[in-house]
mmCIF file of C-alpha atoms in Angstrom:
data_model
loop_
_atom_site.group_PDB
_atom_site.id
_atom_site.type_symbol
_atom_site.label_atom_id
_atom_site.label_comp_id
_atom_site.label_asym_id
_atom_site.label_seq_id
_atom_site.Cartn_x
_atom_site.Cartn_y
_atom_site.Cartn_z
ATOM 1 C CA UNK A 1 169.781 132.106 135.883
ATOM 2 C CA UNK A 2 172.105 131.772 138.951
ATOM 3 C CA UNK A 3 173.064 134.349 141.200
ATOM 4 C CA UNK A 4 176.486 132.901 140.796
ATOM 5 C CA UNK A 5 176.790 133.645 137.667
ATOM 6 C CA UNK A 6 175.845 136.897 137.617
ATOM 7 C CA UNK A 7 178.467 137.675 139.950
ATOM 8 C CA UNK A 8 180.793 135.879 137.638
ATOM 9 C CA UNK A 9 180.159 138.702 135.020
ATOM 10 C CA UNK A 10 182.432 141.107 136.907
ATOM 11 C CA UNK A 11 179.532 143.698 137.333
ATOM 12 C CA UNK A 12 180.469 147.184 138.076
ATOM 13 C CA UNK A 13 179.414 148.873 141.303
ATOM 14 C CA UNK A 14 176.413 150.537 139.595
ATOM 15 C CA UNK A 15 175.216 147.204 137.877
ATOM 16 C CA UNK A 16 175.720 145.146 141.401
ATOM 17 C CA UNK A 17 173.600 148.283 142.835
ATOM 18 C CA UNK A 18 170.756 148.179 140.842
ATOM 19 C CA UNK A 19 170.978 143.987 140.632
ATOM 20 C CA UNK A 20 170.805 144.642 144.676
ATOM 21 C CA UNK A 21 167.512 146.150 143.782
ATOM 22 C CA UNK A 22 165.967 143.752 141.604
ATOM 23 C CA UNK A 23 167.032 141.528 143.594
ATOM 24 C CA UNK A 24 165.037 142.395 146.590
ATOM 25 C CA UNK A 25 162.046 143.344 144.577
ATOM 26 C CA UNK A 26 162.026 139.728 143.396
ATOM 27 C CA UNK A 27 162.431 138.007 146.835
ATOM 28 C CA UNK A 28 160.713 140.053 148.421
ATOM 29 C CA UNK A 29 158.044 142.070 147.414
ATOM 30 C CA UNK A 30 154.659 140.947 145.651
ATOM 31 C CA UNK A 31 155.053 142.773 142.160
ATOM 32 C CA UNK A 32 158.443 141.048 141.599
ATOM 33 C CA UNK A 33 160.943 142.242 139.382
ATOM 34 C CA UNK A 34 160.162 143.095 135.742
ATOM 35 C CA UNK A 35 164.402 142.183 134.606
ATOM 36 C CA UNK A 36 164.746 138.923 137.205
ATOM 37 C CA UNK A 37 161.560 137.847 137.590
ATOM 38 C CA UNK A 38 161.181 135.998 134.043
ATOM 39 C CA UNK A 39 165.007 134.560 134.428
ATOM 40 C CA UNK A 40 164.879 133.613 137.759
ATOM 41 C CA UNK A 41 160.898 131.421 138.214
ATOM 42 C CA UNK A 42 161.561 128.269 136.477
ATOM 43 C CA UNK A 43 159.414 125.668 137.250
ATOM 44 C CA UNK A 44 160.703 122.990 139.181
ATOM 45 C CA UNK A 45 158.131 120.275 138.758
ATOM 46 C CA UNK A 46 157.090 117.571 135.987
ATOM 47 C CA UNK A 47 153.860 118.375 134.305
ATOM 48 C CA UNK A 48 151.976 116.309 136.201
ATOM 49 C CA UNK A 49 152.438 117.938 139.291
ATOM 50 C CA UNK A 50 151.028 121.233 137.881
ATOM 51 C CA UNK A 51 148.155 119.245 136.294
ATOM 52 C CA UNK A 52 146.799 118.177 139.569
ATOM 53 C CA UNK A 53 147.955 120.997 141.909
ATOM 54 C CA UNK A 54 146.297 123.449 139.015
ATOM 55 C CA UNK A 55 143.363 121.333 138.394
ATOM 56 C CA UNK A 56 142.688 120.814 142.079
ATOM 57 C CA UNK A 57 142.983 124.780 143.081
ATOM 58 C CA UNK A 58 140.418 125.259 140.076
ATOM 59 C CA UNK A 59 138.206 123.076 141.251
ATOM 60 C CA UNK A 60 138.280 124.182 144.872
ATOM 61 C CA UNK A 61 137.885 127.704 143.850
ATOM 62 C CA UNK A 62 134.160 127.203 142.228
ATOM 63 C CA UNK A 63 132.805 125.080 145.459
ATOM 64 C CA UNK A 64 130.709 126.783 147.954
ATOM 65 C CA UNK A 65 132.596 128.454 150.629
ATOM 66 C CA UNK A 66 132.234 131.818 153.082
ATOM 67 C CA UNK A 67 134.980 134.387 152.724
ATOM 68 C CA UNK A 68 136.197 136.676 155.706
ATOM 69 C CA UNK A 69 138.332 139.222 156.684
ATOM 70 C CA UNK A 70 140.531 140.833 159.042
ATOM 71 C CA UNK A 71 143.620 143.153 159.616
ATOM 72 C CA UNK A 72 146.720 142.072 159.825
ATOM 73 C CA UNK A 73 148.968 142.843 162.724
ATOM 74 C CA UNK A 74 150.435 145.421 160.072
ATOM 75 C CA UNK A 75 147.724 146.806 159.199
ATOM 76 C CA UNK A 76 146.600 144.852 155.553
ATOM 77 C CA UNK A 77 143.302 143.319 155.218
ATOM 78 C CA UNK A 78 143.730 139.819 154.538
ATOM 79 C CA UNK A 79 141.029 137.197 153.175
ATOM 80 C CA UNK A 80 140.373 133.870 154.821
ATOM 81 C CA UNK A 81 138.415 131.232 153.237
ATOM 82 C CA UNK A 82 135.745 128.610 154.677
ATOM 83 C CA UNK A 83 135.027 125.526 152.525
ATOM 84 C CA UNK A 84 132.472 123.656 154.905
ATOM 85 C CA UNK A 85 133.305 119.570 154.628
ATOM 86 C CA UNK A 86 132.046 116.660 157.218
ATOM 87 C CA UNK A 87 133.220 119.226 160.180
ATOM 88 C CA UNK A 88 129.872 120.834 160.722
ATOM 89 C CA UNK A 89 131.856 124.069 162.218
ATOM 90 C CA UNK A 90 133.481 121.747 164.834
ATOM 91 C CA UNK A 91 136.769 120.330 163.151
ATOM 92 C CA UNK A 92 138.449 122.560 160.777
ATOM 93 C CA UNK A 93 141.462 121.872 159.105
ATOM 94 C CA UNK A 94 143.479 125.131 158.693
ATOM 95 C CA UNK A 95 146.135 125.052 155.646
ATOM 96 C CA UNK A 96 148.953 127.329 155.742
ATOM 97 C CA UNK A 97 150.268 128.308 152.018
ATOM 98 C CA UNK A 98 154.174 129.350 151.147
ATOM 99 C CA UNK A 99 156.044 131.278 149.735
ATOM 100 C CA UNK A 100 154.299 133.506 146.679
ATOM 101 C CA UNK A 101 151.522 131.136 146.787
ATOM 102 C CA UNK A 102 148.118 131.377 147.625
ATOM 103 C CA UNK A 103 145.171 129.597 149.684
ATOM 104 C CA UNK A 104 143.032 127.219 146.481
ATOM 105 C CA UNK A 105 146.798 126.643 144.976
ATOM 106 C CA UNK A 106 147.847 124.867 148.560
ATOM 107 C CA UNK A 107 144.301 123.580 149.888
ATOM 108 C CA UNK A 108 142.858 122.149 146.596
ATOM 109 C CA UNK A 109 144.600 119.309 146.981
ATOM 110 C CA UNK A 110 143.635 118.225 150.375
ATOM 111 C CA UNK A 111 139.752 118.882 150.244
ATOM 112 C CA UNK A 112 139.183 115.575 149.285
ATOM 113 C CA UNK A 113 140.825 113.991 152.346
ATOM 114 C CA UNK A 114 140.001 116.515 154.920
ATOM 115 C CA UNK A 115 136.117 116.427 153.887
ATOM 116 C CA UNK A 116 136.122 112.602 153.709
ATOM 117 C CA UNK A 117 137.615 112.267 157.620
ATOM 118 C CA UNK A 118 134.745 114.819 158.423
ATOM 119 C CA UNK A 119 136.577 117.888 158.680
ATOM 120 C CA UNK A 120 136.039 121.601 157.116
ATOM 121 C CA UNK A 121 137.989 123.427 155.669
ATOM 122 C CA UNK A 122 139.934 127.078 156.181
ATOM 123 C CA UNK A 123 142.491 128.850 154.298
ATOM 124 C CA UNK A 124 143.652 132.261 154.150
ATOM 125 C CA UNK A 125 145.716 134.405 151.791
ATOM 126 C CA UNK A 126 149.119 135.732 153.903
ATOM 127 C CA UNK A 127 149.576 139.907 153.471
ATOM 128 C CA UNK A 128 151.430 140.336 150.013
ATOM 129 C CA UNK A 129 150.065 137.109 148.749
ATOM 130 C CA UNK A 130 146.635 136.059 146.666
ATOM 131 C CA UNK A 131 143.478 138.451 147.934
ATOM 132 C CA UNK A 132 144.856 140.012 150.477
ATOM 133 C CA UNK A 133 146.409 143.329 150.625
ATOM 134 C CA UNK A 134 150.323 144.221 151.278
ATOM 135 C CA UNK A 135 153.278 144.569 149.537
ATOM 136 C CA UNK A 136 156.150 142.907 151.388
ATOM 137 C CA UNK A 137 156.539 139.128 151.819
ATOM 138 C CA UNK A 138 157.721 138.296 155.683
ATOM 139 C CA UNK A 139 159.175 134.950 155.577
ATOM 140 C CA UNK A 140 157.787 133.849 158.414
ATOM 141 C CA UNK A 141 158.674 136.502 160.328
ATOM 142 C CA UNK A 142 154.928 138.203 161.043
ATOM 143 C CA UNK A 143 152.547 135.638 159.009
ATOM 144 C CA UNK A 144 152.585 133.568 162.355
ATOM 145 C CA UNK A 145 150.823 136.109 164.453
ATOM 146 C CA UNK A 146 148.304 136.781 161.578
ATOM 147 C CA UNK A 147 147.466 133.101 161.719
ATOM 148 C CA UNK A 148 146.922 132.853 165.610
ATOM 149 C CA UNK A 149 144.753 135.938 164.514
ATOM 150 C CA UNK A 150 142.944 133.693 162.277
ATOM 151 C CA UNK A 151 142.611 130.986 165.104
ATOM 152 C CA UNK A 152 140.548 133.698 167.624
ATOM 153 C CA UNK A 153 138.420 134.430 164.571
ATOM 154 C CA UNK A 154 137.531 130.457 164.465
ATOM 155 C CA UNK A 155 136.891 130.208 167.955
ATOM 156 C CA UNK A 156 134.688 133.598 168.275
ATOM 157 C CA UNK A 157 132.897 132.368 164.847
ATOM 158 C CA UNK A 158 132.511 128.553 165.370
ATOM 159 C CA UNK A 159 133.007 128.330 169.153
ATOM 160 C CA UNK A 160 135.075 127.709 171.873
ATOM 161 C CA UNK A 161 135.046 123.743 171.366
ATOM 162 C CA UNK A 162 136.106 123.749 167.428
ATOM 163 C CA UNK A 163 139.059 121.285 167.103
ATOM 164 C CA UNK A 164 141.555 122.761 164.565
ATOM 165 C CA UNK A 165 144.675 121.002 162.665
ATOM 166 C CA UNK A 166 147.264 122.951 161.296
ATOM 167 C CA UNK A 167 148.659 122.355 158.280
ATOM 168 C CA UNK A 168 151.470 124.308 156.671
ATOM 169 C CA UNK A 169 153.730 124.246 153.695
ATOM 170 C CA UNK A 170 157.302 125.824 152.555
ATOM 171 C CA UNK A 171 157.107 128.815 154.598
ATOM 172 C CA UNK A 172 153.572 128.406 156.483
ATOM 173 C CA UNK A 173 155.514 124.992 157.633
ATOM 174 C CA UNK A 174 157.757 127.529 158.976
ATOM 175 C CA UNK A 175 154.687 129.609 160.088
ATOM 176 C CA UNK A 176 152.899 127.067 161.911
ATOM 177 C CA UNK A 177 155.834 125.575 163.297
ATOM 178 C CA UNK A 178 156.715 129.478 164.819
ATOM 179 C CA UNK A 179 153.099 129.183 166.544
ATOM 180 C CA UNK A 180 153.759 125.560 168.210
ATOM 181 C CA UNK A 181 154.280 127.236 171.754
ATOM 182 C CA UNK A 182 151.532 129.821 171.501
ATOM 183 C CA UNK A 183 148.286 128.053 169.967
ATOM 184 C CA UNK A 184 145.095 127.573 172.269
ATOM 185 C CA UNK A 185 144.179 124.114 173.082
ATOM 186 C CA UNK A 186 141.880 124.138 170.255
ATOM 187 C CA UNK A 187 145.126 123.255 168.092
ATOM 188 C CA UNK A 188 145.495 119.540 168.661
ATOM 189 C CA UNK A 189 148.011 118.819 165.832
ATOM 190 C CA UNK A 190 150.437 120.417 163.691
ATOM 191 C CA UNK A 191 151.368 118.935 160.583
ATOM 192 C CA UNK A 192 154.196 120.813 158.762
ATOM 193 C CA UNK A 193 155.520 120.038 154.991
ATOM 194 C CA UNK A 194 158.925 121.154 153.249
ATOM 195 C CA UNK A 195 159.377 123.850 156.077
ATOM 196 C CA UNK A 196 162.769 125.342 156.580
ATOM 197 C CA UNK A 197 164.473 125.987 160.512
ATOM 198 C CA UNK A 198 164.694 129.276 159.925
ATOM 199 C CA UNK A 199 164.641 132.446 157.152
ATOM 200 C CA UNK A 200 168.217 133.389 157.377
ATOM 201 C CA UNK A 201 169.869 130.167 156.732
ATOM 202 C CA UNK A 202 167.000 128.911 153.854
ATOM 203 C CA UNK A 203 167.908 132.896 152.077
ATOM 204 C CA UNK A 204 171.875 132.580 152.938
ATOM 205 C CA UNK A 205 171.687 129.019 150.858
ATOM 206 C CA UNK A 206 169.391 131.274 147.956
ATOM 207 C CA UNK A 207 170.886 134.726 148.045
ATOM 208 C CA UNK A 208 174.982 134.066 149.237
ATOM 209 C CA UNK A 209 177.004 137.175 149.328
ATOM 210 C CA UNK A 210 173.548 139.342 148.516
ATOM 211 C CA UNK A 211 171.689 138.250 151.374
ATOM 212 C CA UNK A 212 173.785 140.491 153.837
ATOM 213 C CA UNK A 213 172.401 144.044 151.572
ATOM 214 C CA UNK A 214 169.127 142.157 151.346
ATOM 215 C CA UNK A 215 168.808 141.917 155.143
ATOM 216 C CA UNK A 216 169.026 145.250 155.494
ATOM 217 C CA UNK A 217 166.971 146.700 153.083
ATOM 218 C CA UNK A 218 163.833 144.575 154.356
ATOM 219 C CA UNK A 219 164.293 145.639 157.934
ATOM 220 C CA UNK A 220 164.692 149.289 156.498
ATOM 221 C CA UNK A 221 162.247 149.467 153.694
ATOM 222 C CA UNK A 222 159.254 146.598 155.661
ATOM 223 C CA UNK A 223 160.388 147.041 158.988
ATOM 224 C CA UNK A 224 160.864 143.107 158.547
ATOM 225 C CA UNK A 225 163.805 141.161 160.775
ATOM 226 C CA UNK A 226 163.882 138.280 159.239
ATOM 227 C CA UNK A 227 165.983 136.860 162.096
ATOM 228 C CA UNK A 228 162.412 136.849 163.259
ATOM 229 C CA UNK A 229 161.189 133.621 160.830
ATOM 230 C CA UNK A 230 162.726 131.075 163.282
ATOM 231 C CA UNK A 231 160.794 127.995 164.535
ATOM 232 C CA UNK A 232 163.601 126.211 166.287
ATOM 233 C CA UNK A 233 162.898 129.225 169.651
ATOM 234 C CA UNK A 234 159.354 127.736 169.984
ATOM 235 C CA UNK A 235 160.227 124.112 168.970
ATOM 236 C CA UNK A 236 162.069 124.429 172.391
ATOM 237 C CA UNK A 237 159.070 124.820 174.569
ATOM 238 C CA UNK A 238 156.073 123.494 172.585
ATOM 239 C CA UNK A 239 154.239 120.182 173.605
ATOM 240 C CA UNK A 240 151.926 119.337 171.077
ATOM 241 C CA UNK A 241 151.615 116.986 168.573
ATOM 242 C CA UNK A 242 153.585 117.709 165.379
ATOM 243 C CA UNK A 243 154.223 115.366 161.833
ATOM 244 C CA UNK A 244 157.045 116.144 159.964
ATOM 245 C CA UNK A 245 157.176 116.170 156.535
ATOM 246 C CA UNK A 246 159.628 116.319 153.343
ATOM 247 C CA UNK A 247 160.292 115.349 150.092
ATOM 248 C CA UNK A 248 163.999 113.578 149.687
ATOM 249 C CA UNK A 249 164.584 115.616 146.522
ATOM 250 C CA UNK A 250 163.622 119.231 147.731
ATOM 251 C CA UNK A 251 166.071 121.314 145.441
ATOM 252 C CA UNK A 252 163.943 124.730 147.473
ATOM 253 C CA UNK A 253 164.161 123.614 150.660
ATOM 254 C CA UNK A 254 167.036 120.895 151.031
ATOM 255 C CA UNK A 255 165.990 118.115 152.870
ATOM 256 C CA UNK A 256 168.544 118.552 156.141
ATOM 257 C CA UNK A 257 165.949 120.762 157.365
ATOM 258 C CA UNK A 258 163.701 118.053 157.754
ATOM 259 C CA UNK A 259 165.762 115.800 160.053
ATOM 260 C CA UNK A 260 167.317 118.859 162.260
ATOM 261 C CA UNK A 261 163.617 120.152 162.997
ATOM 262 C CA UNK A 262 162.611 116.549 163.498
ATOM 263 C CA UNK A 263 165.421 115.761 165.880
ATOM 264 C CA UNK A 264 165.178 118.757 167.721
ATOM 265 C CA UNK A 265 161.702 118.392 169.248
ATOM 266 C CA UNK A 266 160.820 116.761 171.980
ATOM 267 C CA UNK A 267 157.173 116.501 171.855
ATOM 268 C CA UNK A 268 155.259 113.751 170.611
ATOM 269 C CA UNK A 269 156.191 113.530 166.649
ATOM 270 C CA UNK A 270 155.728 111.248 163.780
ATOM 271 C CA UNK A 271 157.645 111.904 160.583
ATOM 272 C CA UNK A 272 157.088 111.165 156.650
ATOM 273 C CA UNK A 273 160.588 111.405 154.446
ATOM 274 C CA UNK A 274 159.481 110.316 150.582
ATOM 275 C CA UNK A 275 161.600 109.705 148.246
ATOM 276 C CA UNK A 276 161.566 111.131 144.582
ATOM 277 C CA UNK A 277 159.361 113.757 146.160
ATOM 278 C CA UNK A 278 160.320 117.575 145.455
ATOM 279 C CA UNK A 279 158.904 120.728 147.099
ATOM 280 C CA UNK A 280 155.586 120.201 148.652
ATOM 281 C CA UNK A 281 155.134 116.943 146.136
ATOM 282 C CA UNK A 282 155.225 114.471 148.498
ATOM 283 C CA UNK A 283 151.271 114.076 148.751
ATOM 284 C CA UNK A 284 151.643 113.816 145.064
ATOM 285 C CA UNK A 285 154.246 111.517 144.680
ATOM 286 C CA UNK A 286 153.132 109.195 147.642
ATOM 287 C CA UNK A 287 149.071 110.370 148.754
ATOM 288 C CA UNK A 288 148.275 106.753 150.737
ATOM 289 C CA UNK A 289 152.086 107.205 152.920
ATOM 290 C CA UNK A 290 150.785 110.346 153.443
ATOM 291 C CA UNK A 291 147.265 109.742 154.427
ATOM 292 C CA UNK A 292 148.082 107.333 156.377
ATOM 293 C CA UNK A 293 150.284 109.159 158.501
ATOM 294 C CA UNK A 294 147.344 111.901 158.506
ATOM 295 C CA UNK A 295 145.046 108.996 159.535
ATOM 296 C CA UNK A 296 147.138 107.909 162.519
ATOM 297 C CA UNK A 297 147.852 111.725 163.853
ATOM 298 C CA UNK A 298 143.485 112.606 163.415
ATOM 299 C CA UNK A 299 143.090 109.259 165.579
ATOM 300 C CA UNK A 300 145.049 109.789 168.207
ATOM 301 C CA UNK A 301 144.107 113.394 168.701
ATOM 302 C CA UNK A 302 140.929 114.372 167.412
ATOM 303 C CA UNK A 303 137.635 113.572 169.536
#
């Protein structure tokens, strides 16, 4: 159901009031909203997207892997996840999941690639989201220092010489893309897919007239400012390597975000645009465009 036509109903102030509510316990916060909720999480995928997303976190989620932990810079205890590969402790590739997702749901598909181009690799759960603890979603506005968190824990656990990729989707593209001017020199490539510019515009385009109240209530009720969840600040000052990529038919995040991030950065890039790809899908819809873009980027910066 749309937001729009909710508003269309002519609610009365103590209807919009508690729809405010819902409404924020549905975007925002891990338990969701009992009355929204249901209405409001369609699926937005064919069947066999699910099929293999579903089937691959499955899989993942029974091979042999070491699980850590550590606090979050708010305080949660979040849950990271080490699937050795072909990496040997020395080239991890770190995915990044999105929005109300979690880390076998995003990584399962990828194993298979990253192991066979001899890397490991890590995933974590953001605070509010699969194992770890918390309550309140940031939008990229915090989950970027808990990753560079993350990234000292590799280095202190596998060494100063590990070679990581970063890899991030929806709003860990977002994330990683946040962390482009900060990451140690252990980073050597950044690889972002479906990520919006920045939270306010990507919940403006969800919420409309509701995302004003919305604003508000997170920075009162998390302490969140979501004005925070903007990668275009360090997109101005970064200098390493990043690949761009989106799916052509993104209804979640539209697709303009893809070529204004692109244009905007003046590092070394590469980009992948496919069409008749949706969120996230485009690895799905077009894996050897995709690998082969991954190929190019893990040759040219990977020892």
């Amino acid at each position: 159901m749309k937001l729009k036509t909710l508003l269309a109903l002519g609610l009365p102030a103590a209807a919009l009031c508690t729809l405010t509510g819902e409404l924020y316990r549905h975007i925002f916060c891990r338990e969701g909203s009992p009355l929204l909720s249901p209405l409001m999480n369609g699926k937005s995928h064919k069947p066999d997207y699910y099929a293999h997303r579903d089937g691959d976190a499955a899989r993942l989620r029974t091979l042999p892997h070491e699980r850590f932990a550590l606090r979050s810079g708010r305080g949660a205890l979040l849950r990271g996840f080490y699937f050795p590969g072909g990496g040997e402790g020395k080239r991890i590739a770190f995915l990044v999941h999105g929005y109300r997702s979690e880390h076998a749901e995003t990584a399962g598909m990828y194993y298979d690639y990253y192991r066979s181009r001899g890397f490991d690799l890590f995933c974590c759960d953001h605070e509010a989201h699969g194992e770890s603890e918390g309550r309140f979603i940031g939008f990229a506005a915090f989950e970027d220092g808990d990753c560079l968190r993350w990234i000292d824990f590799l280095r202190r656990h596998f060494g100063e010489d590990v070679q990581i990729l970063l890899h991030g989707f929806s709003m860990g593209a977002c994330t990683v893309l946040k962390m482009a001017d900060r990451c140690p020199e252990n980073v050597k490539a950044i690889v972002e897919d479906s990520g919006f510019r920045d939270a306010p515009d990507q919940l403006r385009g969800m919420l409309g007239p509701f995302y004003p109240p919305l604003r508000l209530l997170h920075r009162l009720i998390a302490g969140v400012d979501l004005r925070q969840g903007d990668a275009r600040p360090a997109l101005r000052t970064a200098q390493i390597p990043i690949l761009f990529v989106h799916g052509r038919d993104d209804p979640m995040v539209p697709f303009r975000n893809a070529p204004a991030l692109y244009e905007s950065y003046a590092g070394e890039k590469d980009f992948l645009f496919v069409d008749g790809a949706k969120h996230v899908e485009s690895m799905h819809v077009s894996p050897e465009a995709y690998e082969k873009k991954l190929d190019g980027l893990i040759r040219r910066y990977f020892a």
